[in-house]
Each structure stands twice: as structure tokens, then as C-alpha cells.
XYZ file of C-alpha atoms in Angstrom:
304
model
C -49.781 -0.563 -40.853
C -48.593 1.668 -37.902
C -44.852 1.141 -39.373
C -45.878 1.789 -43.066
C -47.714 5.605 -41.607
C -44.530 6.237 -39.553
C -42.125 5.936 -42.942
C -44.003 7.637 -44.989
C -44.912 10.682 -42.764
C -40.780 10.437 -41.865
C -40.887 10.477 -45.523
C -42.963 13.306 -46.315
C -41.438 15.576 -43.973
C -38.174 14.942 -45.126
C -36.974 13.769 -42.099
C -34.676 10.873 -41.858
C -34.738 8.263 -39.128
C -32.137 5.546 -38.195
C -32.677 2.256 -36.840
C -30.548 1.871 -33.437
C -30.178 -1.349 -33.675
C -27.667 -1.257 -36.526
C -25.566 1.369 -34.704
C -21.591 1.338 -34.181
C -20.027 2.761 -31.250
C -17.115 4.862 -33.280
C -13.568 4.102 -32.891
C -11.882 6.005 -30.523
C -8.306 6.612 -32.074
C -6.853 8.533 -29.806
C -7.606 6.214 -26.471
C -5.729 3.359 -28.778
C -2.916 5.322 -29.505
C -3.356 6.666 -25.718
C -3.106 2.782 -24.951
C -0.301 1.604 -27.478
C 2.183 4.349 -25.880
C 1.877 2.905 -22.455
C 2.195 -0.335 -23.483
C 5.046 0.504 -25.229
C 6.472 1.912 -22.339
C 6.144 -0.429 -20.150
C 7.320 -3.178 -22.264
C 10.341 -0.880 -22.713
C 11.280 -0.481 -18.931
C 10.811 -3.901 -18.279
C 13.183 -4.857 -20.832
C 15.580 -2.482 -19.199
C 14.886 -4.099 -15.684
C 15.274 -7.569 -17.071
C 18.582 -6.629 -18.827
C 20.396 -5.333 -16.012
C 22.667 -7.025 -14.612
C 22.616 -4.963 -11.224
C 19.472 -6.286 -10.131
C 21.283 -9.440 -9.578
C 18.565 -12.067 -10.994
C 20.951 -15.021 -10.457
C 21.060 -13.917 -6.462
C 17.339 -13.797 -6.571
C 16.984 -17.273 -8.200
C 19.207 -18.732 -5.947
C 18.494 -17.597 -2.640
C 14.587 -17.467 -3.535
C 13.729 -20.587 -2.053
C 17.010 -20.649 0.574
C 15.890 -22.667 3.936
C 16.825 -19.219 5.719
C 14.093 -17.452 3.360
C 11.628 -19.993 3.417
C 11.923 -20.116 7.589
C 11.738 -16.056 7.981
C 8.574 -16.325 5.940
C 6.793 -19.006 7.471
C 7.565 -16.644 10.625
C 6.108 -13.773 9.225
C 2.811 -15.664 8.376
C 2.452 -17.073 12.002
C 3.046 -13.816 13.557
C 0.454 -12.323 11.196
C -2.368 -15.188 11.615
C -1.455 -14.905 15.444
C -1.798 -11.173 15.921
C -4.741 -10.847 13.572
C -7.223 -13.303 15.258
C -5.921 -11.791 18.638
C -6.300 -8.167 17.472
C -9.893 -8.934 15.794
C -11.189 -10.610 19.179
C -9.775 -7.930 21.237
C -11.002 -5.034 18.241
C -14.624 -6.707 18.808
C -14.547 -6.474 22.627
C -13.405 -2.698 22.331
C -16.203 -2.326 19.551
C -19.060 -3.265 21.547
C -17.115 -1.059 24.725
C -17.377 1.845 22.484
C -21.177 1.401 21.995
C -21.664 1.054 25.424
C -24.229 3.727 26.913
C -21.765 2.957 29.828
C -19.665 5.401 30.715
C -17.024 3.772 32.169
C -16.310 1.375 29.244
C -16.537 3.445 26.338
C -14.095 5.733 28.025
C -11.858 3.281 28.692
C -11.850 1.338 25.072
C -11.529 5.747 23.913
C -8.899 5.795 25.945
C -7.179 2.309 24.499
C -7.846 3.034 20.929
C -6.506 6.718 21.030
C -3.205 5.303 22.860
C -2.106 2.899 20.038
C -3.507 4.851 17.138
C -1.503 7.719 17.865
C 1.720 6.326 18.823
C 3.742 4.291 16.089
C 3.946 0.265 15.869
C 8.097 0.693 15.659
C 7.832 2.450 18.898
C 5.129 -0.224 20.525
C 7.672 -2.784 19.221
C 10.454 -1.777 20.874
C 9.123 -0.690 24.348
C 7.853 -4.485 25.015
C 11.052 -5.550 23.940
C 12.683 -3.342 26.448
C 9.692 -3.908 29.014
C 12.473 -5.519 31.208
C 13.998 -1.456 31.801
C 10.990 -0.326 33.906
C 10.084 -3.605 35.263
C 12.475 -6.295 36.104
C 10.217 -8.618 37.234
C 6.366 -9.442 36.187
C 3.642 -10.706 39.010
C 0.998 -9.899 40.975
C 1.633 -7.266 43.978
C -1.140 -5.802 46.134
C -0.584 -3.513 48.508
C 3.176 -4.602 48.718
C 2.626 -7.969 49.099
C 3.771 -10.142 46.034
C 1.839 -13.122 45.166
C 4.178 -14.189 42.030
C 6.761 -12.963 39.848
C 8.674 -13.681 36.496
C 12.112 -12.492 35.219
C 11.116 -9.965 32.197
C 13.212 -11.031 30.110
C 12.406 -14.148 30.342
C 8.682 -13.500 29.528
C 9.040 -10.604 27.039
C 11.265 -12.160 24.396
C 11.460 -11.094 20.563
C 8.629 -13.313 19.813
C 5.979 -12.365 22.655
C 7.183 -8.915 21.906
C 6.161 -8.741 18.220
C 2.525 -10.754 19.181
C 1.831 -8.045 22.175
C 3.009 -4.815 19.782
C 1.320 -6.221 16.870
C -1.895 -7.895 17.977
C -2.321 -4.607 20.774
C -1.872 -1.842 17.666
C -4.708 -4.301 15.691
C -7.071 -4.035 17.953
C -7.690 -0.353 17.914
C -7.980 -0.387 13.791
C -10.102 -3.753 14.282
C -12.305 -1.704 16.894
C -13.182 0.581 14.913
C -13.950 -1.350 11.802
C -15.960 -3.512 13.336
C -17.824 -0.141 14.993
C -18.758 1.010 12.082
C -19.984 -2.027 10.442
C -22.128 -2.774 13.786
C -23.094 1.350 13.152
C -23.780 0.641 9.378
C -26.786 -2.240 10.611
C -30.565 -0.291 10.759
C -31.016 -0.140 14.192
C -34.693 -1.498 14.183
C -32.832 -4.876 13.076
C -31.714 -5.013 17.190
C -35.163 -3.710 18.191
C -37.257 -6.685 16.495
C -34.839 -9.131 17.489
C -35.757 -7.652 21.129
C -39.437 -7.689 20.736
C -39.186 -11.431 19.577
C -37.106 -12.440 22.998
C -34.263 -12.162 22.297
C -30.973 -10.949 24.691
C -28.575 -8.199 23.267
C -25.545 -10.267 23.245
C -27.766 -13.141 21.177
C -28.982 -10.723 18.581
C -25.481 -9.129 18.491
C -24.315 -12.478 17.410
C -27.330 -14.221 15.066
C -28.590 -10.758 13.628
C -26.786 -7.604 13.790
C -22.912 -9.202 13.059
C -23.721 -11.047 10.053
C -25.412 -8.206 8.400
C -22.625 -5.899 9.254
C -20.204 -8.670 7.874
C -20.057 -6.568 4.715
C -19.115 -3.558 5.958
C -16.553 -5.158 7.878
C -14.688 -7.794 5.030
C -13.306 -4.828 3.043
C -11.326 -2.917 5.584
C -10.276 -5.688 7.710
C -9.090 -7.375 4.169
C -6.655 -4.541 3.576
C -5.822 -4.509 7.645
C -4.597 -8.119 6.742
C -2.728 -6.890 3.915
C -1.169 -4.333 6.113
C -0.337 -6.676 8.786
C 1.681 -8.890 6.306
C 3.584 -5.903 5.658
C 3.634 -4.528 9.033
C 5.274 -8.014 9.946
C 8.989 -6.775 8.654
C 9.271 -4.339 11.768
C 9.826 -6.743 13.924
C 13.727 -7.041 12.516
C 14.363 -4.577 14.461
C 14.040 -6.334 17.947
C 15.974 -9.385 16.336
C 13.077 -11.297 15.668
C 13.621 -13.745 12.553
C 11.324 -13.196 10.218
C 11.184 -12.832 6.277
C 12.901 -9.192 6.475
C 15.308 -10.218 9.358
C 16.230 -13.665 6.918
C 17.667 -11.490 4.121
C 19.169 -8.837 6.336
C 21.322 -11.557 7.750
C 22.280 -13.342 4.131
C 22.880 -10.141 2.469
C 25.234 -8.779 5.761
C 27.345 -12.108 4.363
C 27.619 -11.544 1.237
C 26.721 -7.748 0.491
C 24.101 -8.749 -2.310
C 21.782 -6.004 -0.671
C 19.197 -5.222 -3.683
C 18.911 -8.734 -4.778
C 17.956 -10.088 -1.154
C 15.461 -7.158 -0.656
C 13.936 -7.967 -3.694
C 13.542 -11.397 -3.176
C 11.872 -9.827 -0.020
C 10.010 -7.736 -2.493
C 8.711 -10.671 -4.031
C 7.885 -12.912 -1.599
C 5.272 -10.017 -0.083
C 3.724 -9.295 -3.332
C 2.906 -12.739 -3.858
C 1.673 -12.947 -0.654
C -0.331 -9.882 -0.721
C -1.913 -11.069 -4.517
C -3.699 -14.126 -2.720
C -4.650 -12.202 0.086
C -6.321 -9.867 -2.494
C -8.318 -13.078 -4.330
C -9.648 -14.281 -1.513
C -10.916 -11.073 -0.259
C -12.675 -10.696 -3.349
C -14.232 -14.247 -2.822
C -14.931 -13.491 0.746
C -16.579 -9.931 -0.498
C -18.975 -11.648 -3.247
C -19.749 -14.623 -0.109
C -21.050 -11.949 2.119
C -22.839 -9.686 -0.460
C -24.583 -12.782 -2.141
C -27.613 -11.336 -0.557
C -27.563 -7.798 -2.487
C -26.848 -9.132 -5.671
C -30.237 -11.772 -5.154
C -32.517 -8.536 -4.310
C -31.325 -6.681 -7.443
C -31.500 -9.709 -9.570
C -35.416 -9.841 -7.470
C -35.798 -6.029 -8.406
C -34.567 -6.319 -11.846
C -37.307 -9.016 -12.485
C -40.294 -7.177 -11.183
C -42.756 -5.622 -13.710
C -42.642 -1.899 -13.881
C -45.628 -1.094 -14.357
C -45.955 0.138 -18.068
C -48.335 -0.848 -20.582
């Protein structure tokens, strides 16, 4: 009866009502033109990258999967699984330095962090390679007295010179990621965990770390991403890796473009998986948000 009144008042008054339900979003015309041009375009460059012959695409296919290749990138990913767990554990320690209330060690882990964020990872890179010019020999000397040495260059070669410059210029972008993550965490989380017995280091570790785990994934995802990249410096203290491989094959046969793209290549597929499994990582750790809106979403509101 309540729908028959509403009609025929709408009715009555001349006014004219329309049932949502049956509505159409419009067509937009323009965004599908908008669309078909840059389709259109891009199908049209790629054509013109596929069709030229200067690109070299039977290099690429053959020296793709070359042994050299394949060796300079399985270097690349060691030296970037190696100086990533290194520069995360070291980042952490530097993290919790720099949240210190003492003095002395936030200063110092300032001090650290301001050193290797300012100066550039080329530069880092080649002053441990060249370590050996200020000091021959490595050991332990107090007071004059040595207890120990090493020849330098027997120590600092090309590949504990990438893992020191890499892994050291990690750790102050791990440090502070992983500061403000710890920062992002509601400070009464530490202060119950407290009250119920518990020792700072314990509730840094069970309570406050996990919860700051989202904060953290994102940046350190794209730090990885950088790192893979970050990786092809090291050609330039004659360490082998993925760059170095094709530098060497295309100083033989002066295919330059088609060896750097098969470079290309290799690090965009690379960086693509990375980029999946930070995504899975990302929904692992923020499982927990999407169960307390799904929670909110199902309360009652309240409305009769």
C-alpha cells in the first residue's frame, strides 16, 4: 500500500521517479577512443622495434642462454642474496642503535648511516677494492705491537669487495626502514608486553617486529629490487657478474646493443618475480587488516 501512495502522489505532482536499479553507467566515448590511440601506438612502435634489424634479435637469441651469461647472472643473484641478508641484519642492529635513549649508540649508528647514505655505492666499491693503497697489510696492532696480519690484497679481492660495498651501503637504507616500521608500532604495544614480564629485546622480537612487518615488506621489497640492479656496478672492479659477462662477449665481437639488451632482459625478468612475490609477501603480512575490515564490514550499524 505504501508503494501504491508513493506512485500516485509521484503521480499527482507530476513528478517522475526512476528506479536505480535499472540504471546504465553511460558510455564514455572519448576514454575508448583515448584508449584505442594508445594501443595503437604502442602496437605501432613495437612493430618498429621488432622489425629492425639493428637491435640484433639473432645476437640476443643466441647468446641469451650463453654459459658466460648464465654464470655472470647466477653471480649477480649470490652477491645480491649475500649482501641483502647481511645488510638487513646489520640495518636491524643500527635500527634498534638509533632508538637507543643511549647516547653513545645512536650517535654512532647517525654517524654510520649518514656516512654511506651520502657518499655513492661506485665510490664505496672502488675504495675496498683499492683498500690495499692505505693499508698494505690487515691485523690487529695495539699500541705498536702486532698480534696478526694479512696481505690486502689477498683479503680484499673483487668478490669481498662487492659483499663489503654492497652489504655496508644496505645497511643504512635497511636501518632506516626497519626504524620506521619499529616507529609505525603504537607504543603501548611495548608497554603491555612490559607489564606482562616481559624483557625489551623479547617483546622486540614476539610483539613489536611482527606488527611492524608491514611497514617494513614494501620498502625493503623495492631495496631488493634495487640491489639486483645495483649488482651491475661491481664491473667496474672486474668482478664477473651479469653486466661484466656481456661487457666481455660484446668487447669480442662488437655486438654492443644486442648484449646489453640481453642484459636488459635478464634484469627485467628478474625484477618481475621479485615484484610477485612481494605482492604475496604484502597480502601474507596484512592478512590481519583485511580480517578486521571483513569483521567491521559485518557488524550491524545500528539502523532500524
Amino acid at each position: 500500500m505504501i508503494g501504491k501512495d508513493r506512485v500516485n502522489s509521484a503521480k499527482a505532482g507530476d513528478v517522475t521517479f526512476r528506479d536505480v536499479s535499472t540504471a546504465r553507467q553511460q558510455f564514455r566515448w572519448g576514454k575508448t577512443a583515448l584508449w584505442l590511440i594508445v594501443v595503437l601506438l604502442a602496437a605501432d612502435f613495437l612493430w618498429a622495434i621488432a622489425n629492425n634489424e639493428n637491435f640484433g634479435w639473432a645476437t640476443i637469441r643466441e647468446y641469451f642462454f650463453h654459459p658466460e651469461v648464465v654464470a655472470g647472472l647466477w653471480v649477480s643473484l649470490g652477491l645480491t642474496v649475500v649482501a641483502m641478508i647481511l645488510g638487513t641484519i646489520l640495518g636491524l642492529i643500527l635500527a634498534v642503535m638509533r632508538l637507543s635513549d643511549d647516547s653513545l649508540a645512536n650517535g654512532l649508528a647517525g654517524i654510520y648511516i649518514w656516512f654511506f647514505r651520502g657518499t655513492p655505492l661506485l665510490v664505496q666499491l672502488i675504495f675496498w677494492y683499492n683498500l690495499s693503497t692505505l693499508f698494505p697489510t690487515l691485523g690487529i696492532n695495539l699500541f705498536g705491537l702486532g698480534l696478526g696480519g694479512w696481505d690486502t690484497n689477498s683479503v680484499i679481492t673483487p668478490l669481498t669487495a662487492a659483499i663489503l660495498g654492497l652489504a655496508l651501503n644496505e645497511a643504512a637504507y635497511m636501518a632506516e626502514i626497519i626504524r620506521g616500521g619499529l616507529l609505525s608500532v603504537d607504543k603501548g604495544q611495548a608497554e603491555t608486553a612490559s607489564a606482562f614480564g616481559m624483557t625489551r629485546g623479547r617483546a622486540l622480537r614476539r610483539i613489536v617486529i611482527p606488527q611492524a612487518m608491514r611497514a617494513i615488506v614494501p620498502p625493503t621489497g623495492n631495496q631488493l629490487i634495487s640491489m639486483v640492479k645495483a649488482t651491475s656496478l661491481v664491473s667496474v672492479i672486474a668482478m664477473s657478474d651479469l653486466l661484466y659477462a656481456v661487457q666481455s662477449i660484446y668487447n669480442r665481437t662488437f655486438d654492443i646493443v644486442p648484449m646489453l639488451l640481453v642484459a636488459v632482459f635478464w634484469y627485467l625478468i628478474i625484477t618481475s618475480v621479485l615484484n610477485i612475490g612481494q605482492g604475496y609477501i604484502e597480502r601474507y603480512y596484512g592478512r590481519s587488516d583485511r580480517r578486521n575490515s571483513a569483521a567491521a564490514a559485518m557488524q550491524p550499524t545500528g539502523e532500524v
